[in-house]
Short mmCIF file of C-alpha atoms in Angstrom, two decimals:
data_model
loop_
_atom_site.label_atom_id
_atom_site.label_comp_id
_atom_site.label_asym_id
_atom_site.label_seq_id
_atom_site.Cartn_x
_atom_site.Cartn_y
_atom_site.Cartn_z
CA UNK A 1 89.80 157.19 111.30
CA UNK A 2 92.19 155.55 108.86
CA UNK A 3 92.93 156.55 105.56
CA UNK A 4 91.37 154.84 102.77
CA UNK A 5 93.08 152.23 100.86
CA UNK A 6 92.73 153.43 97.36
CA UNK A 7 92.21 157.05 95.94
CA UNK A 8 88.81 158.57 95.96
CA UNK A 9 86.46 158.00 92.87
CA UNK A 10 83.00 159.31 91.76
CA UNK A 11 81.53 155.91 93.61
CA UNK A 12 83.67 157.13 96.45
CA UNK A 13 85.36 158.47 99.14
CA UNK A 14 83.03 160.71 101.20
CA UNK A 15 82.90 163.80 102.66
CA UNK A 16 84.57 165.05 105.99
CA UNK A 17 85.59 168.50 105.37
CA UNK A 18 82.60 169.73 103.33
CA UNK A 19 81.81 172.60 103.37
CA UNK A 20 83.97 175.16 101.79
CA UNK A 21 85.04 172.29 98.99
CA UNK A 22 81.03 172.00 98.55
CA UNK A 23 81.04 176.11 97.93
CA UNK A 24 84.00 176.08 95.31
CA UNK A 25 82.49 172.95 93.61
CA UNK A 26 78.77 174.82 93.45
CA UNK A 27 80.62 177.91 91.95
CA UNK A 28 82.91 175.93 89.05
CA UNK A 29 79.57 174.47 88.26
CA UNK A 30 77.45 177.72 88.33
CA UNK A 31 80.65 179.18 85.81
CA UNK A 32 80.40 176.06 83.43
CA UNK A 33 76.53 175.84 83.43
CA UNK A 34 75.70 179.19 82.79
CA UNK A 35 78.73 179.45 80.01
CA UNK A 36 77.03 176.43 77.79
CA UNK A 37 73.41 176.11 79.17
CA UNK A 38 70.40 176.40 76.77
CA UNK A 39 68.74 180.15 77.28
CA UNK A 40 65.42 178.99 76.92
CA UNK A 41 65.73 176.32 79.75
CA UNK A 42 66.29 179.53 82.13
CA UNK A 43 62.66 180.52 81.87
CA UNK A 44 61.28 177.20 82.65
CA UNK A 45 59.22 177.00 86.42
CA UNK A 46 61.28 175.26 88.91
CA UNK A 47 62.11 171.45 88.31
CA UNK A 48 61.50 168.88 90.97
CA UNK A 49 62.64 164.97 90.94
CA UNK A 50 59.03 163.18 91.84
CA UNK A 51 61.08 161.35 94.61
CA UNK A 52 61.31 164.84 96.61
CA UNK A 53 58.64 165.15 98.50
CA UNK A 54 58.12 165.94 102.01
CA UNK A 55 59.27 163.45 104.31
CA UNK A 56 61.69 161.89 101.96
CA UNK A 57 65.10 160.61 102.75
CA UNK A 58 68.03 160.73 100.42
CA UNK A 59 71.08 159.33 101.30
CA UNK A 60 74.48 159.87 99.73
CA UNK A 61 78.26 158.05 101.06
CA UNK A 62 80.61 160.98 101.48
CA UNK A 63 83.75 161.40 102.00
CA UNK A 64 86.85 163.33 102.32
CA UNK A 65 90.86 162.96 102.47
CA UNK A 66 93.79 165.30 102.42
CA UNK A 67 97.28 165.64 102.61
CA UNK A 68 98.89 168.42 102.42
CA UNK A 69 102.39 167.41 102.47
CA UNK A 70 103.31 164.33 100.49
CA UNK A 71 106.22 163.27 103.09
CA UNK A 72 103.85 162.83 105.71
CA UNK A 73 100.33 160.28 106.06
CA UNK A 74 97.09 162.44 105.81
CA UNK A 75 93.79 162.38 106.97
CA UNK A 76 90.30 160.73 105.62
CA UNK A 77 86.59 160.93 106.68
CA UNK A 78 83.76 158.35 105.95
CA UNK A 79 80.22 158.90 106.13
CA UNK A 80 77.05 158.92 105.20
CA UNK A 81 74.57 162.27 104.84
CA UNK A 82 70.84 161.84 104.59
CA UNK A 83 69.21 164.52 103.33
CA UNK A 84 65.35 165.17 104.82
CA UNK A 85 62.85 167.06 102.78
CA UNK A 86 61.12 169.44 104.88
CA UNK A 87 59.02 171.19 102.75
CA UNK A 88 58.06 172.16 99.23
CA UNK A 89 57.05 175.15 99.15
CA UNK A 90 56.30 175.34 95.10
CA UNK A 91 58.78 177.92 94.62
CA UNK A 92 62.08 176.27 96.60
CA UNK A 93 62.50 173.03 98.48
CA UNK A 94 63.17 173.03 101.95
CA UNK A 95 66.04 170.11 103.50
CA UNK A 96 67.96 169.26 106.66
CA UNK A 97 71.38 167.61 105.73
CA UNK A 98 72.38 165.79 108.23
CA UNK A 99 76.20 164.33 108.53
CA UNK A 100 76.32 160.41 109.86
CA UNK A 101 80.05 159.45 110.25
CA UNK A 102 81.52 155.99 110.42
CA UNK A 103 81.69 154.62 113.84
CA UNK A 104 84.40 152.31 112.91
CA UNK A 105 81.92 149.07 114.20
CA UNK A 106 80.07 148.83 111.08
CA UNK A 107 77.58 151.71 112.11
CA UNK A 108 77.33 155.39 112.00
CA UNK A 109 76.95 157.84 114.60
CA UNK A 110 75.30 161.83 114.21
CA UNK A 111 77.48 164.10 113.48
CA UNK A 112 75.62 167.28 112.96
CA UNK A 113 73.30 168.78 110.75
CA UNK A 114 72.66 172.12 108.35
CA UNK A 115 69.69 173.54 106.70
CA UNK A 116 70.06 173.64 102.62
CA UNK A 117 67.45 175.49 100.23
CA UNK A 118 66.52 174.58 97.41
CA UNK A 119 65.57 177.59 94.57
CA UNK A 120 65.14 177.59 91.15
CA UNK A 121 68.98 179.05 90.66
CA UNK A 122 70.03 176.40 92.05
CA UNK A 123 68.30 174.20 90.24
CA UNK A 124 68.88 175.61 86.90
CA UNK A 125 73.02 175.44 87.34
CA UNK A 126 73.00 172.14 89.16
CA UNK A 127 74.44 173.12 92.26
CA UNK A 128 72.37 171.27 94.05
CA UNK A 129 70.77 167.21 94.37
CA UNK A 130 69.85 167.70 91.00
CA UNK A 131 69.74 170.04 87.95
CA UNK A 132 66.59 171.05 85.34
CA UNK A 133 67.45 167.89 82.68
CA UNK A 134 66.15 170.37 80.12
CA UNK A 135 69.74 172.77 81.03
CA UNK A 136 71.33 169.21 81.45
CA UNK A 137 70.76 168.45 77.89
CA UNK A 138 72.20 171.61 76.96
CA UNK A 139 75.82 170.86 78.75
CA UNK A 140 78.44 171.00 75.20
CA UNK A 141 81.92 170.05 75.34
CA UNK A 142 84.69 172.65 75.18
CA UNK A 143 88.56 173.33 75.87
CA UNK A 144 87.70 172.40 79.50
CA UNK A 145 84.52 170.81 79.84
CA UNK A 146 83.80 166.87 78.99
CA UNK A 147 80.46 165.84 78.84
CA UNK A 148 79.85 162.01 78.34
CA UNK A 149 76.55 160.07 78.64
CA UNK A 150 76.15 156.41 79.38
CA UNK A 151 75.20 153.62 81.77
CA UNK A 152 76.15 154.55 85.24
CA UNK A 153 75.05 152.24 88.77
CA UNK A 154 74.12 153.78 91.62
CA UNK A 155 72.76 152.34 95.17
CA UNK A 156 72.13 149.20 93.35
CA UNK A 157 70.15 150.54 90.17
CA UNK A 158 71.40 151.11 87.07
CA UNK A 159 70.75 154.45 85.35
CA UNK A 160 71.14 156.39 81.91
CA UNK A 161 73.20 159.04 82.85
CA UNK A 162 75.02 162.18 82.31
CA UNK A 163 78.61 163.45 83.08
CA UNK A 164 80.00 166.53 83.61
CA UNK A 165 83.86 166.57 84.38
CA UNK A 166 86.16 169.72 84.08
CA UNK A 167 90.11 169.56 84.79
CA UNK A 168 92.12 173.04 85.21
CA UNK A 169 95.21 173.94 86.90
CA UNK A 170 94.74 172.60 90.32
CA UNK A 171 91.52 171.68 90.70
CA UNK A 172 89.33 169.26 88.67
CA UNK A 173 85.58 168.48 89.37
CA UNK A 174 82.96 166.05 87.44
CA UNK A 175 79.22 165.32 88.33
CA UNK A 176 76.68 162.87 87.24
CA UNK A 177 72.82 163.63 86.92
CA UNK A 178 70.42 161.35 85.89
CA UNK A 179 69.48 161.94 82.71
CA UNK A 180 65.63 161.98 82.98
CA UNK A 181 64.83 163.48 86.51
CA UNK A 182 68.18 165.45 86.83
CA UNK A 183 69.23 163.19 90.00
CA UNK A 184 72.71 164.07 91.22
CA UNK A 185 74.47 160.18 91.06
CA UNK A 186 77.69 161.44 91.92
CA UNK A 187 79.88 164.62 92.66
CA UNK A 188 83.95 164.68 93.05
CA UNK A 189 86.31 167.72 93.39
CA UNK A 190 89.92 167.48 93.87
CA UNK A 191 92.21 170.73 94.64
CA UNK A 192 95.55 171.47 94.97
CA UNK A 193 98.80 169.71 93.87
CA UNK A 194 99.37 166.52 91.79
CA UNK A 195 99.81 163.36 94.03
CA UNK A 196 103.50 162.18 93.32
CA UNK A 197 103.17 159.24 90.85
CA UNK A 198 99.84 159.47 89.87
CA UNK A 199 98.07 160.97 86.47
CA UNK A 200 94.48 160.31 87.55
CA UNK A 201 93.71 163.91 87.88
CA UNK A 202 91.40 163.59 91.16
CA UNK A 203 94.31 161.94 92.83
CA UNK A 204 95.19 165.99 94.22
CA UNK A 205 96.05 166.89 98.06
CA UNK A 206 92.35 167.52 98.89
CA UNK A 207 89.80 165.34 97.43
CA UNK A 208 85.88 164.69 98.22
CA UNK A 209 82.94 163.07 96.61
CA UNK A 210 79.42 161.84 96.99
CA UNK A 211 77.85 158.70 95.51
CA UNK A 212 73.74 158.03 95.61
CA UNK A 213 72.75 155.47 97.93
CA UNK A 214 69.09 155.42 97.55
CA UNK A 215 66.01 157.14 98.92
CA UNK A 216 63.30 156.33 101.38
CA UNK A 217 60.03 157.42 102.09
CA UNK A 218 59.11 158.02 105.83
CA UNK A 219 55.47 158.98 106.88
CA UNK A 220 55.70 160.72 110.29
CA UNK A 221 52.49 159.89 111.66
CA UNK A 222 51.83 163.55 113.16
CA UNK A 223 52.18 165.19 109.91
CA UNK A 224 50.06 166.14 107.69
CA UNK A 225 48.13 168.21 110.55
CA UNK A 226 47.46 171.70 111.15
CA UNK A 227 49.81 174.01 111.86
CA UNK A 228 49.16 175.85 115.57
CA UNK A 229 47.65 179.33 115.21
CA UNK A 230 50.18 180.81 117.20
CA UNK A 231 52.82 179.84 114.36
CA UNK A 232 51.13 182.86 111.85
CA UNK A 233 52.27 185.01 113.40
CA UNK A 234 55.31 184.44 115.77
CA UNK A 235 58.12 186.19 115.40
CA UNK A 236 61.13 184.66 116.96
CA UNK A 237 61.81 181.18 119.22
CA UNK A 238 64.60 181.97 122.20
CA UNK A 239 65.81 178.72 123.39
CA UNK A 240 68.91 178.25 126.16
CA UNK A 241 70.72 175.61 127.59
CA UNK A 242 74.05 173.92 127.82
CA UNK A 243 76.34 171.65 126.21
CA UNK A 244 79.50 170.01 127.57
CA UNK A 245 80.37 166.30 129.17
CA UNK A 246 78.35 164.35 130.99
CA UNK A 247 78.95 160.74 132.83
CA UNK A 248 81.78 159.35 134.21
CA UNK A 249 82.71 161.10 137.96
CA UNK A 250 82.17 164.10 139.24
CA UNK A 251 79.32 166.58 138.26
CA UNK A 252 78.21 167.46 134.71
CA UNK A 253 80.72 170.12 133.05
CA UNK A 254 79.29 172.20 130.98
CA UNK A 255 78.69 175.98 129.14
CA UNK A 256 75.82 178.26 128.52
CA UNK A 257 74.69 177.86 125.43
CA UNK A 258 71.44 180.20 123.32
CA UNK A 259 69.59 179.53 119.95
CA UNK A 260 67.80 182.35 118.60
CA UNK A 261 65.69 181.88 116.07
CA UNK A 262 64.19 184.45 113.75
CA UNK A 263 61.60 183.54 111.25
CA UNK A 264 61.61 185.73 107.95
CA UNK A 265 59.39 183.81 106.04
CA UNK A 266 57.00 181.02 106.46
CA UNK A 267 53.75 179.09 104.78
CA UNK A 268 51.99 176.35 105.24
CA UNK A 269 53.76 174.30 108.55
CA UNK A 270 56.80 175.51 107.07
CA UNK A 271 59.08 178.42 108.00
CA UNK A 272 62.83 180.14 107.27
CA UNK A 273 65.07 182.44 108.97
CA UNK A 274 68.18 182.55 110.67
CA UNK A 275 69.22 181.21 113.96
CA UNK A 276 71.79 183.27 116.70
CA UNK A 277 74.41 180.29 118.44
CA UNK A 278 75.78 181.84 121.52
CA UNK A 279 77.83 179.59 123.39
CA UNK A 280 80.07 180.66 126.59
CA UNK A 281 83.25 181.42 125.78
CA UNK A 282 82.69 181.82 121.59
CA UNK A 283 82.08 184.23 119.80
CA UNK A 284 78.36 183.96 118.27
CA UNK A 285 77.36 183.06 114.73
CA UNK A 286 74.59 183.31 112.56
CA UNK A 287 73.23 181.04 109.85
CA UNK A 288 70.07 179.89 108.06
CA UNK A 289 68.01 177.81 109.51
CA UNK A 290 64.29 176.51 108.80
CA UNK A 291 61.45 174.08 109.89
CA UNK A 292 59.03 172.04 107.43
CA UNK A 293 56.46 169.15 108.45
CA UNK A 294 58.47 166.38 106.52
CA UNK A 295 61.43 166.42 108.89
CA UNK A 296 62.47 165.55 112.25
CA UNK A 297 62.45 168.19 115.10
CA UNK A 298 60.43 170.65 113.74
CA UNK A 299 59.62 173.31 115.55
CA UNK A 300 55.90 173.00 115.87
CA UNK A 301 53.46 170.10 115.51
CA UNK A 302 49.99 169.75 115.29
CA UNK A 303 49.39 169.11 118.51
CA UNK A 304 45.92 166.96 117.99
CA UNK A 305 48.12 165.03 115.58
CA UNK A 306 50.00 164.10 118.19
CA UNK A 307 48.60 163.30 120.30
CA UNK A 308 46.34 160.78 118.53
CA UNK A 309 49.81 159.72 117.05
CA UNK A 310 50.08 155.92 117.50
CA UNK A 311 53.27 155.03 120.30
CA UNK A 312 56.22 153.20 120.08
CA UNK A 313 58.57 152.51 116.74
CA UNK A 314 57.94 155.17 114.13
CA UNK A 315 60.55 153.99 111.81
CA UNK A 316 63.69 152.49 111.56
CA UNK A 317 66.53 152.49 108.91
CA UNK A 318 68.19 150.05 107.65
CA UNK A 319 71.05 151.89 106.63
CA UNK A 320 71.96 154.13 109.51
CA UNK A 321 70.92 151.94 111.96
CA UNK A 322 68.85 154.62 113.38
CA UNK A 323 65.28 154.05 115.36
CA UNK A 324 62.91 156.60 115.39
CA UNK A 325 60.33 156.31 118.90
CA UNK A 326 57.59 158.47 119.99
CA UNK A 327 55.97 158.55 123.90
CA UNK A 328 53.77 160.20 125.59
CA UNK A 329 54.13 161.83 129.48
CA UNK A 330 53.40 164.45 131.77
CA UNK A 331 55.47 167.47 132.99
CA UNK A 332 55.83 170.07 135.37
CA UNK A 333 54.06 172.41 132.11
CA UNK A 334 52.06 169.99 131.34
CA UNK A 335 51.43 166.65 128.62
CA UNK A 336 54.13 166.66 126.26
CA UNK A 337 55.28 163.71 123.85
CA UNK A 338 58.73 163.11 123.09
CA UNK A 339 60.16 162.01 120.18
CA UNK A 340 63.81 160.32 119.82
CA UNK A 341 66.18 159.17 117.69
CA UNK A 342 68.37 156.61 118.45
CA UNK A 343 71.45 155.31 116.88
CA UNK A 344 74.59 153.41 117.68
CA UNK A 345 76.21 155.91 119.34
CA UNK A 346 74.11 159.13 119.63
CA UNK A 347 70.50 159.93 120.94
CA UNK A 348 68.64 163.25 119.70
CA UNK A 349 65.01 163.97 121.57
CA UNK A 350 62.67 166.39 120.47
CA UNK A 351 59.82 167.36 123.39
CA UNK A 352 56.09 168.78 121.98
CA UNK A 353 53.63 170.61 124.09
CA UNK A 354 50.51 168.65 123.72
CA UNK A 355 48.57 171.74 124.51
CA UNK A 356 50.13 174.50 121.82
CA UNK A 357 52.07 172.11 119.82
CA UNK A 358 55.39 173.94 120.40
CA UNK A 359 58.90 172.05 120.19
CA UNK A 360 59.87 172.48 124.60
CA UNK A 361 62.82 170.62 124.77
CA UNK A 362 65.54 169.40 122.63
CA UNK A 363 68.68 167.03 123.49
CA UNK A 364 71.86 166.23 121.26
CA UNK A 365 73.83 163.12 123.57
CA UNK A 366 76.81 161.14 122.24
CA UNK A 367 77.65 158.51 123.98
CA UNK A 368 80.89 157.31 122.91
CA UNK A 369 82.31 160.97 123.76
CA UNK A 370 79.98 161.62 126.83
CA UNK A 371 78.51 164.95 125.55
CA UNK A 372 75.43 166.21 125.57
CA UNK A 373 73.56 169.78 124.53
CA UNK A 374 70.36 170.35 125.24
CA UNK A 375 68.22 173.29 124.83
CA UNK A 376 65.00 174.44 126.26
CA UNK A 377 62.30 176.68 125.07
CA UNK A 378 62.44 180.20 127.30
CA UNK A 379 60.92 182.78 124.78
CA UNK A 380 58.01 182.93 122.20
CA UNK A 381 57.42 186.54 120.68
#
């Protein structure tokens, strides 16, 4: 990818190398919220934007670029990340972020995905897609801290908002809520040194940012069902695979790959824990993971649902390109339906037991790379 033309700005220049700048951005506004946030906000219940529901979408640009030495060009990403809501459970908000970069042909292609939740900490000190307005109102300006409200546009609407922007040292960082559901409009960080030649004080070696592009509601027609009666009281999902190329000549090359999920918590068609990635030849990790009726590839459906699930095109958008299909077919097991996505450049598929419900089979392909992971269940305890 090419760098961008211009500097990045709150409107801006998205996110490629997220996710430790996302951590140090969380924690400078975690410091400046709870320094000059209103006590009595902190005992408030939970705060939720009336867009987040289960099954929305919200979509943010994002964007990355840096350059560590000045005498040299760096490096920029350009994306977009649409966040699913999963669940809500009434006490924290279940999402799926999922990273769509620029395919460089005017469309996007997957890019991978993490699982984010949403508590009432995280609420309360903004370090999330939104803050509590009532701690939002209690934001006061002080040796570091400006805090400016006004008219602010965002994925074509314009709204009252909010500003937060702090400059120290090397690192300067500003968001933008909405002032009356707490919406997060717009994040940027920038670390490190000065660019040569420039005062704008975001203009540093590493920059990123995230600018609102809208939201959209999507009505999976097999949600809303009951969860199987197996899912009460399993304990742990063991799936195994591969991933590696695929296509062009010569056979498929590829390593053995394991997800191991744990569950540690669940409700009502939703559930958290952590999942094991063991892949040949790396060492494994561990990280949170979770499932919720609102989002794709759960890890259970209703399996009635489904299958009286209507076939064909369950939604498209118009953003990302992406087409969402659901069929049904027989296996070796037995009836299953699949579910895909389909974008310019990737393909993800999701297979459901008709019988128990269960997520069988799941398939990551990239075309333009020729890779391709895919997983299969082996294991419910």
């Amino acid at each position: 990818m090419s760098p961008p033309p211009t500097g990045p700005s709150a409107r801006g220049l998205p996110l490629a190398g997220g996710r430790r700048r996302s951590l140090l951005l969380r924690l400078v506004l975690l410091l400046l919220a709870l320094a000059t946030a209103r006590p009595a906000a902190w005992a408030a219940a939970p705060h939720v934007p009336g867009i987040v529901v289960p099954g929305a979408r919200l979509l943010y640009e994002t964007g990355s670029a840096t350059q560590p030495d000045f005498q040299r060009p760096g490096s920029a990403g350009v994306g977009l990340t649409r966040y699913e809501v999963l669940a809500d459970t009434g006490q924290k908000v279940l999402l799926r972020a999922g990273s769509f970069l620029s395919d460089g042909r005017g469309g996007y292609q997957f890019g991978g995905s993490s699982f984010v939740v949403v508590d009432a900490m995280a609420i309360k000190t903004g370090s999330t897609l939104w803050i509590d307005p009532r701690v939002l109102a209690g934001f006061a300006d002080d040796a570091q801290t400006d805090v400016q409200d006004g008219g602010w546009q965002a994925g074509g609407q314009d709204w009252q908002a909010r500003s937060l922007t702090r400059v120290s040292g090397d690192q300067a960082s500003r968001l933008v809520f909405d002032q009356a559901t707490g919406l997060l409009l717009a994040q940027q960080l920038a670390t490190g040194q000065q660019r040569p030649g420039m005062s704008d004080p975001f203009m540093k070696q590493n920059t990123s940012s995230m600018a609102w592009q809208g939201h959209r509601q999507v009505a999976l027609p097999w949600a809303g069902g009951a969860a199987p009666a197996w899912t009460a009281t399993v304990q742990r999902l063991v799936y195994r695979g591969q991933q590696g190329l695929v296509g062009g000549y010569g056979p498929a090359v590829g390593a053995a790959l394991t997800h191991t999920i744990d569950i540690t918590e669940r409700g009502a068609g939703w559930a958290v824990g952590t999942v094991r990635v063991e892949l040949q030849g790396q060492p494994s990790t561990q990280v949170a993971t979770g499932t919720g009726p609102g989002g794709l590839g759960s890890w259970w459906v209703d399996p009635a649902a489904m299958a009286a699930a209507p076939t064909g095109v369950v939604d498209r958008d118009p953003t990302l390109g992406t087409t969402v299909t659901l069929e049904r077919t027989t296996s070796p097991a037995g009836p299953v339906a699949v579910v895909r996505e389909v974008g310019s450049a990737h393909a993800l598929t999701w297979v459901y037991s008709l019988q128990d419900g269960a997520l069988v089979y799941t398939a990551y392909e990239l075309s333009s790379l020729g890779m391709k992971t895919e997983l299969e269940l082996v294991s419910r305890q």
